mmCIF file of C-alpha atoms in Angstrom:
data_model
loop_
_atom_site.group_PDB
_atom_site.id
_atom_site.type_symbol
_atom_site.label_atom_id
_atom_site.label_comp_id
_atom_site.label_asym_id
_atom_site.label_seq_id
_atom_site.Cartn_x
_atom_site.Cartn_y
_atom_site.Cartn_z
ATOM 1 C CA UNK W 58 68.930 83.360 133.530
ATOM 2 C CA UNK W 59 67.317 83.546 129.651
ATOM 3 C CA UNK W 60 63.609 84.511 130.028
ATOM 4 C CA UNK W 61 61.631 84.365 126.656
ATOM 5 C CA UNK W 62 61.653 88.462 126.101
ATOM 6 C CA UNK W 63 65.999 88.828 126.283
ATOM 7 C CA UNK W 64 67.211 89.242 123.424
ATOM 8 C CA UNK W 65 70.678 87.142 122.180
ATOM 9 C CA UNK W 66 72.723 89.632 120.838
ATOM 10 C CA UNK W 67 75.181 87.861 119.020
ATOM 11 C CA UNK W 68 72.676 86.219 116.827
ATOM 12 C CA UNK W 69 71.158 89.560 116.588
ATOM 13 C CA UNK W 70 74.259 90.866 115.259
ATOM 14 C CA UNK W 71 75.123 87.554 112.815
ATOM 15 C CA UNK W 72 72.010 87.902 111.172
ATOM 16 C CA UNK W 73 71.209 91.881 110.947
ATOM 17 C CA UNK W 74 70.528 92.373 107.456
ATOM 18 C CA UNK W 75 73.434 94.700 106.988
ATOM 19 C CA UNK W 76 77.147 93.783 106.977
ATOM 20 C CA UNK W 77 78.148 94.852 110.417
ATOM 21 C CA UNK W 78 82.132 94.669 111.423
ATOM 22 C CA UNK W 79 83.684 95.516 114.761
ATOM 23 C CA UNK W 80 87.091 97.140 114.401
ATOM 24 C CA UNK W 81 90.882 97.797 116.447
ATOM 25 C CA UNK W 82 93.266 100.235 114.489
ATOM 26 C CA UNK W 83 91.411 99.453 111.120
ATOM 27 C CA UNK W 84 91.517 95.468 111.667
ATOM 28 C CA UNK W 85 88.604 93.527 111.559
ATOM 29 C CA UNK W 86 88.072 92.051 114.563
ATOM 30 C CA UNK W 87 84.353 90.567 114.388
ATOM 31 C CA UNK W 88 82.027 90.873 111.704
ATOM 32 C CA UNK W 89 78.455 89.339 110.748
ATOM 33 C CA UNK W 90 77.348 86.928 108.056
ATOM 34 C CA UNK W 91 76.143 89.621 105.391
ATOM 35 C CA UNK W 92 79.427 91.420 105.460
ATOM 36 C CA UNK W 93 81.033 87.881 104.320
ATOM 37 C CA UNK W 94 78.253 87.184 101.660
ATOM 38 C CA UNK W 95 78.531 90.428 100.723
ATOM 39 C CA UNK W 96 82.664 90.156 99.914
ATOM 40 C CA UNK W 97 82.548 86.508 98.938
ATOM 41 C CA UNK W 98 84.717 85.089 101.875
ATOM 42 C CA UNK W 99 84.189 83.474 105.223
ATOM 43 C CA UNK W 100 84.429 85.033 108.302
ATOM 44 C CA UNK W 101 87.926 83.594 109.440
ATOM 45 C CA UNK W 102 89.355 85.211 106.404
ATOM 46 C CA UNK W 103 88.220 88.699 107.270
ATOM 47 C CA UNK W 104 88.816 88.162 110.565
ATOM 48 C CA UNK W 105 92.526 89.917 111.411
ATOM 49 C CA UNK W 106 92.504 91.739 108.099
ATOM 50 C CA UNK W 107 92.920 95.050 108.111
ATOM 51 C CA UNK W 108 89.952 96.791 106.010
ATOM 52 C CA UNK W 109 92.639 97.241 102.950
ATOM 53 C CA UNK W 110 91.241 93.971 101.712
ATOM 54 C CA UNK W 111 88.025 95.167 101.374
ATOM 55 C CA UNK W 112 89.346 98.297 99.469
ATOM 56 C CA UNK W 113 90.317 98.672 95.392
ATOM 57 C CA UNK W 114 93.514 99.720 96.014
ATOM 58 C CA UNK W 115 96.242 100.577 99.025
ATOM 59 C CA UNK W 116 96.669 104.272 97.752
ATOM 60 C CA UNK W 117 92.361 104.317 98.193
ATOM 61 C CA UNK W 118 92.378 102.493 102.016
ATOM 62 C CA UNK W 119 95.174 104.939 102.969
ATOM 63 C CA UNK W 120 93.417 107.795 101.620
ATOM 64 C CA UNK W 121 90.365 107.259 102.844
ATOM 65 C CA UNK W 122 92.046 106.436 106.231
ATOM 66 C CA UNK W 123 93.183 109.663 106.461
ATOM 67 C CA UNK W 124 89.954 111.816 105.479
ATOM 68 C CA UNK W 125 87.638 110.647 108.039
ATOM 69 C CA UNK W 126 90.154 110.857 110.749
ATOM 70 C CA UNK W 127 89.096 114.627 111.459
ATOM 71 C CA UNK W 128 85.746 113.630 111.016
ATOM 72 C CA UNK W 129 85.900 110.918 113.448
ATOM 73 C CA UNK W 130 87.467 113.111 115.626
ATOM 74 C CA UNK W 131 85.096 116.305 115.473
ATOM 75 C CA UNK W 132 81.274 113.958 115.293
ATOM 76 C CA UNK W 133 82.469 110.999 116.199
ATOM 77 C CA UNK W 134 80.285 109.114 113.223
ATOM 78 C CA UNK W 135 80.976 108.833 109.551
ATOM 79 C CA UNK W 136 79.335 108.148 106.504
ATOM 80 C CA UNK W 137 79.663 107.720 102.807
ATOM 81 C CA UNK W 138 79.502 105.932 99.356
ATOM 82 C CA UNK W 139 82.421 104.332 98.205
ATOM 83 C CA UNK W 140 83.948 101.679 95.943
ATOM 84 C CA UNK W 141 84.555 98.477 97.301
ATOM 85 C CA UNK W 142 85.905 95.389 96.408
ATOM 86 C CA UNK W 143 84.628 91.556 96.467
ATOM 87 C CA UNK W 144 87.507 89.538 98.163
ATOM 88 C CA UNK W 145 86.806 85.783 96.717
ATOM 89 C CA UNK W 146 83.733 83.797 95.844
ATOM 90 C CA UNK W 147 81.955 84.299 91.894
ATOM 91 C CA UNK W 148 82.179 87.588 92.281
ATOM 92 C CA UNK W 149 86.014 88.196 92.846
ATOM 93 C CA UNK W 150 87.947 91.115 92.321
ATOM 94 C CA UNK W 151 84.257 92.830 91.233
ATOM 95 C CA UNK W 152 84.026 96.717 92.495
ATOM 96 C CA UNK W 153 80.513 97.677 93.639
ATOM 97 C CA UNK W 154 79.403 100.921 95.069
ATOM 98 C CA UNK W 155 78.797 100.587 99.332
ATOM 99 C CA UNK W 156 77.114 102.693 101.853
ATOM 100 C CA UNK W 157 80.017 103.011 104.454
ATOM 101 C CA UNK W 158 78.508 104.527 108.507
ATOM 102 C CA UNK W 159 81.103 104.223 111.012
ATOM 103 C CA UNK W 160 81.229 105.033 114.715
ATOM 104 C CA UNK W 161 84.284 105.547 116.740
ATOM 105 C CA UNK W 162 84.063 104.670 120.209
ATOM 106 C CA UNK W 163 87.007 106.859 121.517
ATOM 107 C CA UNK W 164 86.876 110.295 119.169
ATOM 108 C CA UNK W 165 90.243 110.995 120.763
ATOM 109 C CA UNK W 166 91.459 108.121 118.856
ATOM 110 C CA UNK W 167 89.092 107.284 115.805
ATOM 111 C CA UNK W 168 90.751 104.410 114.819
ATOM 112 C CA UNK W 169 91.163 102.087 117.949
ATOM 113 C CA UNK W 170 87.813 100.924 118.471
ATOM 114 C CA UNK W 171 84.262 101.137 115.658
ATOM 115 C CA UNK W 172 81.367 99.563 114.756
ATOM 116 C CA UNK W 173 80.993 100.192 110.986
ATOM 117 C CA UNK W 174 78.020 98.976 108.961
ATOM 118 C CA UNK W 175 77.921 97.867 104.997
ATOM 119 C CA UNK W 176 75.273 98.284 102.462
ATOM 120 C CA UNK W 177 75.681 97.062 99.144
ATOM 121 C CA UNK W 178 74.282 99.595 96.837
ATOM 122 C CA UNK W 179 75.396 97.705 93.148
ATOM 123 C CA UNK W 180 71.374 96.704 92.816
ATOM 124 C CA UNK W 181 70.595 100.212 92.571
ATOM 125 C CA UNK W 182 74.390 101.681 91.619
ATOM 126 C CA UNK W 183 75.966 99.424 89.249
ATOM 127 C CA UNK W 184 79.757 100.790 88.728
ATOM 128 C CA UNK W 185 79.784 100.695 85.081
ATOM 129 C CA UNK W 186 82.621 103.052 84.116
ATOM 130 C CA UNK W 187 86.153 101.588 84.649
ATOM 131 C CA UNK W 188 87.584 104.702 87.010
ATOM 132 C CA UNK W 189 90.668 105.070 88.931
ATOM 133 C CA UNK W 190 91.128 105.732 92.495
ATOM 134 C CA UNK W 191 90.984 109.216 92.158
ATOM 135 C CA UNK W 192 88.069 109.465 89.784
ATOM 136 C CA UNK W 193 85.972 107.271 92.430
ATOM 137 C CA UNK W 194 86.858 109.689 95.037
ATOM 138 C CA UNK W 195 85.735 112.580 93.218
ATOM 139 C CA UNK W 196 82.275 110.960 91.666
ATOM 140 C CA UNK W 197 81.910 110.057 95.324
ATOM 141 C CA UNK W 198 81.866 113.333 96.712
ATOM 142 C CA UNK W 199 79.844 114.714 93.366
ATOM 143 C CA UNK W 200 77.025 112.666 94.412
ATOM 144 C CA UNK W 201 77.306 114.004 97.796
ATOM 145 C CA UNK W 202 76.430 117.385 95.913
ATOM 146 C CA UNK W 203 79.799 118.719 96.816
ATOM 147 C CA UNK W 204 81.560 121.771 94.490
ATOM 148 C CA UNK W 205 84.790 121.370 93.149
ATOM 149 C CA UNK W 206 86.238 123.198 95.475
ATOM 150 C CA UNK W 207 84.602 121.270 98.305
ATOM 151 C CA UNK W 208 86.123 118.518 96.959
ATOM 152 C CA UNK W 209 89.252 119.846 96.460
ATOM 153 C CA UNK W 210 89.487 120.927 100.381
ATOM 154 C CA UNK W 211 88.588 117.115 101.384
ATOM 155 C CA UNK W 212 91.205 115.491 99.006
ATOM 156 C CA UNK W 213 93.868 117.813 99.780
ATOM 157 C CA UNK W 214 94.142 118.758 95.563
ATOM 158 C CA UNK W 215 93.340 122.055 93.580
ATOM 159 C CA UNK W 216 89.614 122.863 92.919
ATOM 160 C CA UNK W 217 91.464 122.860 89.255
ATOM 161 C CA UNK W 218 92.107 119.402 89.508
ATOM 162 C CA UNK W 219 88.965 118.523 90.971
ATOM 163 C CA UNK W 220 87.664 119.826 87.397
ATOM 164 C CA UNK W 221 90.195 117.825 85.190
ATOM 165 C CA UNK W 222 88.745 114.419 87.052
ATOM 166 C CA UNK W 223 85.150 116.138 86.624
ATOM 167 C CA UNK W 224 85.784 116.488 83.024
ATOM 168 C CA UNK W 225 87.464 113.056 82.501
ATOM 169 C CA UNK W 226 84.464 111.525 84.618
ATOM 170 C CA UNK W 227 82.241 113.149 81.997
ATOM 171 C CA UNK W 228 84.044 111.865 79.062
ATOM 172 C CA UNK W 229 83.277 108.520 80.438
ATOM 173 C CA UNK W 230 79.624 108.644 81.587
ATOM 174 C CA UNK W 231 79.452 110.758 78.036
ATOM 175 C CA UNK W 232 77.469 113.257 80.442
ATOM 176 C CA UNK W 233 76.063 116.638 78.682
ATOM 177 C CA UNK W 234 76.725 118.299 81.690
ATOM 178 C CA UNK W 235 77.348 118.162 85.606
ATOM 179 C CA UNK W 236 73.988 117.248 86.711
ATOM 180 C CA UNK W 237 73.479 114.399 83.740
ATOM 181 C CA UNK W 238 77.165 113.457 85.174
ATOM 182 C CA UNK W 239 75.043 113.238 88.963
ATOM 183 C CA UNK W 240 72.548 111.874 87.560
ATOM 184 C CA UNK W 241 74.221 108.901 85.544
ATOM 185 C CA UNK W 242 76.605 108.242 88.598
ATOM 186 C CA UNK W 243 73.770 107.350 90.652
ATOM 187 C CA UNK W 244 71.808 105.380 88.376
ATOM 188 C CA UNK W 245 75.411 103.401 87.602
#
């Protein structure tokens, strides 16, 4: 029985103004209509995908696979800012900086079951530098006010190298120092 005051969840969900996807072992298995405006492709595309089609590269979904896995396991949520990737539509093959919060519903196994949530952040975080996987990954974590040798730890590389991509990131932002480098990564 509907009464006026129950509320339909599914339209709830297909209209929340933030791309909202439901997962199994890092495939899509649901997802709302801002998460496909948001990519550039319908929902029966995403559906069945696993989330590498939402990623840059391979080497960055696997990566990134692996480093919230203890994190998922130990708080059972997750959160970041990443580059992602538009899938089709205008926009395709475009990279734009996302707010990435995911759940796990079993923390025993991260990866079977989420709810993870999308926020496009290119109107306020343009990605105007062309980086590579590794160089996202580290201005990532610089904006998360991490040290190098913070970052180092969650990459699984040297605090030395951490400095090599901090340097090249500079070079590219043409940054005076580390916080103008913070600083121009989060105004784009």
């Amino acid at each position: 029985m509907n009464s006026a005051h129950e509320i339909d969840y599914r339209l709830a969900f297909d209209l929340a103004p933030i791309g909202m996807v439901l997962s199994r072992n890092r495939t899509m298995v649901d997802c709302n209509q801002r998460v496909c405006e948001m990519f550039g492709v319908p929902r029966e595309q995403l559906i069945g995908q696993t989330f590498q089609l939402l990623y840059p590269s391979a080497d960055e979904y696997e990566r990134t696979g692996q480093r919230i896995t203890p994190i998922l396991n130990a708080k059972g949520v997750y959160a970041d800012d990443r580059v992602m990737k538009r899938v089709d539509g205008r926009f395709k093959g475009e990279t734009f900086w996302c707010h990435v919060t995911g759940r796990a519903l079993n923390r025993d196994a991260p990866h079977e079951a989420g709810i993870w949530t999308f926020e496009d952040l290119s109107a306020r975080k343009p990605v105007k530098a062309e980086l590579t996987a590794r160089e996202r990954e580290v201005a990532a974590h610089l904006m998360d006010g991490l040290t190098s040798k913070e970052i180092g730890k969650a990459l699984g590389i040297s605090h030395r190298t951490v400095e090599i991509y901090r340097v090249k990131l500079m070079r590219k932002y043409q940054a005076s120092g580390a916080a103008d480098l913070i600083q121009k990564l989060v105004r784009g």
